[in-house]
CSV table of C-alpha atoms in Angstrom, one decimal:
chain,number,residue,atom,x,y,z
A,1,UNK,CA,-2.9,-14.0,11.9
A,2,UNK,CA,-0.5,-10.9,11.2
A,3,UNK,CA,0.6,-11.1,7.6
A,4,UNK,CA,3.9,-9.6,6.2
A,5,UNK,CA,3.3,-6.9,3.5
A,6,UNK,CA,5.2,-7.5,0.4
A,7,UNK,CA,5.7,-5.4,-2.7
A,8,UNK,CA,4.5,-8.2,-4.9
A,9,UNK,CA,1.0,-7.8,-3.3
A,10,UNK,CA,0.7,-4.6,-5.0
A,11,UNK,CA,-0.7,-3.6,-8.6
A,12,UNK,CA,-0.8,-0.3,-10.4
A,13,UNK,CA,-4.3,0.6,-11.4
A,14,UNK,CA,-4.4,4.0,-13.2
A,15,UNK,CA,-2.6,6.5,-10.9
A,16,UNK,CA,-3.2,4.5,-7.8
A,17,UNK,CA,-1.6,1.6,-6.1
A,18,UNK,CA,-3.8,-1.2,-4.9
A,19,UNK,CA,-2.9,-3.8,-2.3
A,20,UNK,CA,-4.7,-6.9,-3.6
A,21,UNK,CA,-5.3,-8.9,-0.6
A,22,UNK,CA,-7.0,-6.1,1.3
A,23,UNK,CA,-8.1,-3.6,-1.6
A,24,UNK,CA,-6.4,-0.8,0.2
A,25,UNK,CA,-5.7,1.9,-2.3
A,26,UNK,CA,-2.7,4.5,-2.3
A,27,UNK,CA,-1.8,7.5,-4.3
A,28,UNK,CA,0.4,10.5,-3.8
A,29,UNK,CA,-1.0,13.6,-2.5
A,30,UNK,CA,0.1,17.2,-2.0
A,31,UNK,CA,3.8,17.2,-0.9
A,32,UNK,CA,4.2,13.6,-1.6
A,33,UNK,CA,2.0,12.3,1.2
A,34,UNK,CA,0.6,8.8,0.7
A,35,UNK,CA,-3.3,9.0,0.9
A,36,UNK,CA,-5.3,6.0,1.0
A,37,UNK,CA,-8.6,4.3,1.3
A,38,UNK,CA,-8.2,1.5,3.9
A,39,UNK,CA,-9.8,-1.5,2.3
A,40,UNK,CA,-10.3,-4.6,4.6
A,41,UNK,CA,-7.3,-5.0,6.9
A,42,UNK,CA,-8.9,-7.9,8.8
A,43,UNK,CA,-9.8,-10.5,6.3
A,44,UNK,CA,-12.3,-13.3,6.9
A,45,UNK,CA,-9.4,-15.9,6.2
A,46,UNK,CA,-8.1,-14.8,9.4
A,47,UNK,CA,-5.2,-12.9,7.7
A,48,UNK,CA,-4.5,-9.4,9.1
A,49,UNK,CA,-2.6,-6.4,7.9
A,50,UNK,CA,-1.4,-3.3,9.6
A,51,UNK,CA,-2.2,0.0,7.8
A,52,UNK,CA,1.2,1.5,8.7
A,53,UNK,CA,2.9,-1.3,7.1
A,54,UNK,CA,0.8,-1.0,4.1
A,55,UNK,CA,1.6,2.7,3.8
A,56,UNK,CA,5.3,2.2,4.3
A,57,UNK,CA,5.5,-0.3,1.4
A,58,UNK,CA,3.2,1.9,-0.9
A,59,UNK,CA,5.5,4.7,-0.2
A,60,UNK,CA,8.7,2.7,-1.0
A,61,UNK,CA,7.1,1.4,-4.3
A,62,UNK,CA,5.8,4.9,-5.4
A,63,UNK,CA,9.2,6.6,-4.7
A,64,UNK,CA,11.2,3.9,-6.2
A,65,UNK,CA,8.9,4.0,-9.4
A,66,UNK,CA,9.2,7.9,-9.6
A,67,UNK,CA,13.0,7.7,-9.4
A,68,UNK,CA,13.2,5.2,-12.3
A,69,UNK,CA,10.9,7.5,-14.5
A,70,UNK,CA,13.0,10.7,-13.9
């Protein structure tokens, strides 16, 4: 079943942002591109996540966090 991606599902670990359900890991690369390690998008529980939706939410979190620091 397709699951909605929510900001509350992400945790900051060092300089990387991790989506806890899937283990997908995100960080900013050159020129602010979101880079990632996919993790497991299709879970054994039947929950499925779309990589594009994870990237979009990670980008929102990272840019919001950066604006609050500067």
